mmCIF file of C-alpha atoms in Angstrom:
data_model
loop_
_atom_site.group_PDB
_atom_site.id
_atom_site.type_symbol
_atom_site.label_atom_id
_atom_site.label_comp_id
_atom_site.label_asym_id
_atom_site.label_seq_id
_atom_site.Cartn_x
_atom_site.Cartn_y
_atom_site.Cartn_z
ATOM 1 C CA MET A 1 10.112 -3.489 -5.172
ATOM 2 C CA GLU A 2 12.554 -2.055 -7.659
ATOM 3 C CA THR A 3 15.540 0.082 -6.689
ATOM 4 C CA VAL A 4 15.042 3.769 -7.465
ATOM 5 C CA SER A 5 17.770 6.308 -8.071
ATOM 6 C CA ARG A 6 18.417 8.837 -5.308
ATOM 7 C CA ARG A 7 18.992 12.524 -5.712
ATOM 8 C CA ILE A 8 18.877 15.500 -3.425
ATOM 9 C CA LEU A 9 15.362 16.986 -3.431
ATOM 10 C CA ASP A 10 15.104 20.741 -2.914
ATOM 11 C CA ASP A 11 12.331 22.535 -1.066
ATOM 12 C CA ILE A 12 10.219 22.935 -4.221
ATOM 13 C CA ASP A 13 10.437 19.202 -5.048
ATOM 14 C CA MET A 14 9.345 18.473 -1.468
ATOM 15 C CA GLN A 15 6.454 20.964 -1.743
ATOM 16 C CA LEU A 16 5.319 19.349 -5.014
ATOM 17 C CA LEU A 17 5.434 15.879 -3.453
ATOM 18 C CA ALA A 18 3.387 17.100 -0.442
ATOM 19 C CA LEU A 19 0.802 18.805 -2.699
ATOM 20 C CA LEU A 20 0.486 15.775 -4.961
ATOM 21 C CA GLN A 21 0.145 13.238 -2.156
ATOM 22 C CA GLU A 22 -2.641 15.344 -0.666
ATOM 23 C CA ASN A 23 -4.420 15.718 -4.033
ATOM 24 C CA ALA A 24 -3.038 13.814 -7.015
ATOM 25 C CA GLN A 25 -5.577 15.527 -9.273
ATOM 26 C CA LEU A 26 -3.860 18.910 -9.022
ATOM 27 C CA GLY A 27 -2.850 20.150 -12.456
ATOM 28 C CA HIS A 28 0.434 21.740 -13.372
ATOM 29 C CA ALA A 29 -1.137 25.214 -13.315
ATOM 30 C CA GLU A 30 -2.401 24.752 -9.730
ATOM 31 C CA LEU A 31 0.953 23.279 -8.649
ATOM 32 C CA ALA A 32 2.829 26.150 -10.284
ATOM 33 C CA GLU A 33 0.700 28.713 -8.471
ATOM 34 C CA ASN A 34 1.357 27.031 -5.127
ATOM 35 C CA VAL A 35 5.157 26.774 -5.533
ATOM 36 C CA LYS A 36 5.573 30.047 -7.420
ATOM 37 C CA LEU A 37 7.133 28.590 -10.577
ATOM 38 C CA SER A 38 6.096 28.504 -14.208
ATOM 39 C CA ILE A 39 3.879 25.740 -15.480
ATOM 40 C CA ALA A 40 6.741 24.440 -17.716
ATOM 41 C CA ALA A 41 9.139 24.333 -14.800
ATOM 42 C CA VAL A 42 6.583 22.441 -12.682
ATOM 43 C CA HIS A 43 5.870 20.024 -15.540
ATOM 44 C CA GLY A 44 9.570 19.257 -15.831
ATOM 45 C CA ARG A 45 10.016 18.768 -12.117
ATOM 46 C CA VAL A 46 6.999 16.452 -11.771
ATOM 47 C CA LYS A 47 8.163 14.417 -14.775
ATOM 48 C CA LYS A 48 11.635 14.097 -13.214
ATOM 49 C CA LEU A 49 10.122 13.041 -9.846
ATOM 50 C CA GLU A 50 8.152 10.350 -11.701
ATOM 51 C CA GLN A 51 11.165 9.165 -13.704
ATOM 52 C CA ASP A 52 13.311 9.022 -10.585
ATOM 53 C CA GLY A 53 10.668 6.893 -8.814
ATOM 54 C CA TYR A 54 9.636 9.416 -6.158
ATOM 55 C CA ILE A 55 6.126 9.395 -7.583
ATOM 56 C CA MET A 56 5.300 5.746 -8.179
ATOM 57 C CA ARG A 57 1.701 6.238 -9.454
ATOM 58 C CA ARG A 58 -1.370 8.374 -8.866
ATOM 59 C CA VAL A 59 -4.469 6.695 -7.568
ATOM 60 C CA ALA A 60 -8.002 7.367 -6.379
ATOM 61 C CA ILE A 61 -8.768 6.301 -2.803
ATOM 62 C CA LEU A 62 -12.140 4.630 -2.698
ATOM 63 C CA ASN A 63 -14.648 4.491 0.106
ATOM 64 C CA GLN A 64 -14.670 0.893 1.433
ATOM 65 C CA GLU A 65 -18.021 1.144 3.187
ATOM 66 C CA LYS A 66 -19.826 2.474 0.118
ATOM 67 C CA LEU A 67 -18.449 -0.556 -1.757
ATOM 68 C CA ASP A 68 -19.687 -2.927 0.931
ATOM 69 C CA LEU A 69 -16.153 -3.867 1.994
ATOM 70 C CA GLU A 70 -16.838 -3.126 5.627
ATOM 71 C CA LEU A 71 -14.659 -5.819 7.216
ATOM 72 C CA THR A 72 -10.930 -4.995 7.492
ATOM 73 C CA THR A 73 -8.540 -7.540 8.984
ATOM 74 C CA PHE A 74 -4.907 -7.914 9.832
ATOM 75 C CA ILE A 75 -3.752 -11.518 9.319
ATOM 76 C CA PHE A 76 -0.538 -12.928 10.636
ATOM 77 C CA ILE A 77 0.801 -15.924 8.654
ATOM 78 C CA SER A 78 3.533 -18.340 9.662
ATOM 79 C CA THR A 79 5.169 -20.819 7.327
ATOM 80 C CA ASN A 80 7.948 -23.415 7.411
ATOM 81 C CA ILE A 81 9.030 -22.669 3.886
ATOM 82 C CA HIS A 82 12.769 -21.973 3.500
ATOM 83 C CA ARG A 83 13.437 -22.557 -0.180
ATOM 84 C CA LYS A 84 13.516 -19.371 -2.275
ATOM 85 C CA SER A 85 11.386 -20.793 -5.061
ATOM 86 C CA GLU A 86 8.626 -21.855 -2.647
ATOM 87 C CA LEU A 87 8.670 -18.445 -0.909
ATOM 88 C CA GLU A 88 8.403 -16.727 -4.255
ATOM 89 C CA ALA A 89 5.411 -18.935 -5.145
ATOM 90 C CA LEU A 90 3.728 -18.143 -1.816
ATOM 91 C CA GLU A 91 4.308 -14.409 -2.262
ATOM 92 C CA ALA A 92 3.037 -14.513 -5.844
ATOM 93 C CA ALA A 93 -0.135 -16.245 -4.615
ATOM 94 C CA LEU A 94 -0.623 -13.588 -1.903
ATOM 95 C CA GLN A 95 -0.022 -10.803 -4.411
ATOM 96 C CA ALA A 96 -2.640 -12.264 -6.726
ATOM 97 C CA MET A 97 -5.379 -12.193 -4.018
ATOM 98 C CA PRO A 98 -7.500 -9.023 -4.562
ATOM 99 C CA GLU A 99 -8.588 -8.972 -0.907
ATOM 100 C CA VAL A 100 -4.988 -8.388 0.143
ATOM 101 C CA LEU A 101 -4.347 -4.665 0.344
ATOM 102 C CA GLU A 102 -0.886 -4.996 1.871
ATOM 103 C CA CYS A 103 1.488 -7.875 2.438
ATOM 104 C CA HIS A 104 4.580 -7.461 4.556
ATOM 105 C CA CYS A 105 7.370 -9.948 5.226
ATOM 106 C CA ILE A 106 8.060 -9.341 8.955
ATOM 107 C CA THR A 107 10.309 -10.421 11.801
ATOM 108 C CA GLY A 108 9.224 -11.993 15.034
ATOM 109 C CA GLU A 109 6.742 -14.747 15.781
ATOM 110 C CA HIS A 110 5.131 -14.657 12.337
ATOM 111 C CA ASP A 111 6.504 -14.479 8.800
ATOM 112 C CA TYR A 112 3.909 -12.283 7.024
ATOM 113 C CA LEU A 113 1.377 -9.630 7.931
ATOM 114 C CA LEU A 114 -1.587 -9.054 5.563
ATOM 115 C CA LYS A 115 -4.068 -6.240 5.562
ATOM 116 C CA THR A 116 -7.252 -7.447 3.917
ATOM 117 C CA VAL A 117 -10.803 -6.269 3.185
ATOM 118 C CA HIS A 118 -13.996 -8.362 2.963
ATOM 119 C CA LYS A 119 -17.715 -7.930 2.498
ATOM 120 C CA GLY A 120 -18.470 -9.865 5.682
ATOM 121 C CA ARG A 121 -17.680 -12.872 7.816
ATOM 122 C CA ARG A 122 -18.562 -15.435 5.101
ATOM 123 C CA ASP A 123 -16.250 -13.689 2.661
ATOM 124 C CA LEU A 124 -13.522 -13.708 5.358
ATOM 125 C CA GLU A 125 -14.066 -17.425 5.999
ATOM 126 C CA ARG A 126 -13.728 -18.200 2.305
ATOM 127 C CA PHE A 127 -10.535 -16.137 2.200
ATOM 128 C CA ILE A 128 -9.023 -17.937 5.188
ATOM 129 C CA ARG A 129 -9.840 -21.255 3.555
ATOM 130 C CA SER A 130 -7.944 -20.087 0.471
ATOM 131 C CA LEU A 131 -5.010 -19.234 2.689
ATOM 132 C CA ASN A 132 -5.107 -22.707 4.194
ATOM 133 C CA GLN A 133 -4.527 -24.101 0.667
ATOM 134 C CA LEU A 134 -1.102 -22.392 0.687
ATOM 135 C CA GLN A 135 1.890 -23.718 2.550
ATOM 136 C CA VAL A 136 1.130 -21.930 5.819
ATOM 137 C CA THR A 137 1.440 -23.445 9.303
ATOM 138 C CA ARG A 138 -0.419 -20.822 11.290
ATOM 139 C CA ILE A 139 -2.974 -18.074 10.634
ATOM 140 C CA GLN A 140 -3.961 -15.514 13.234
ATOM 141 C CA THR A 141 -6.723 -13.085 12.257
ATOM 142 C CA THR A 142 -7.475 -9.733 13.942
ATOM 143 C CA LEU A 143 -10.619 -7.788 13.042
ATOM 144 C CA VAL A 144 -10.540 -3.997 12.831
ATOM 145 C CA LEU A 145 -13.366 -2.464 14.932
ATOM 146 C CA ARG A 146 -12.851 1.072 13.612
ATOM 147 C CA ASP A 147 -10.159 3.164 12.037
ATOM 148 C CA VAL A 148 -8.550 5.714 14.307
ATOM 149 C CA LYS A 149 -6.183 6.871 11.552
ATOM 150 C CA SER A 150 -5.761 5.720 7.982
ATOM 151 C CA THR A 151 -3.623 7.628 5.547
ATOM 152 C CA THR A 152 -1.466 7.118 2.543
ATOM 153 C CA MET A 153 0.404 10.357 3.160
ATOM 154 C CA LEU A 154 4.101 10.014 4.059
ATOM 155 C CA PRO A 155 5.448 12.469 6.699
ATOM 156 C CA LEU A 156 7.321 15.051 4.614
ATOM 157 C CA ASP A 157 9.112 17.932 6.338
ATOM 158 C CA VAL A 158 7.754 20.764 4.281
#
């Protein structure tokens, strides 16, 4: 992840971020109406928030079930790799796997935590076999029974 510049955000910047993370499709006119600024002022602020890295990208959140990706897992991976070049190769391989929604380097008993999606158990089995081709020493898979909370919204004090 690249380093982003830091600046003090005022209340209007925070309101814009909150509005956009709730609905990234809001146009400048709708945003301006909500924060009581001109469209031009809102356009400038949003552009600055993007340039400064506060807004990384705008995305559509898709319905997993409608796309037959009903199986969500959390997979813990352990490895004995210690050389930087080998770790970078492992992480590049994990990043390239479309089933991996999130990959976190973690502390504790395991080295990585993956959040993955699959069409079913056969798809999951194929994925685990592909993980076994990497330099991993242990794989522990946990299946998600149901989502209690799933959000992309950061807690902003607005």
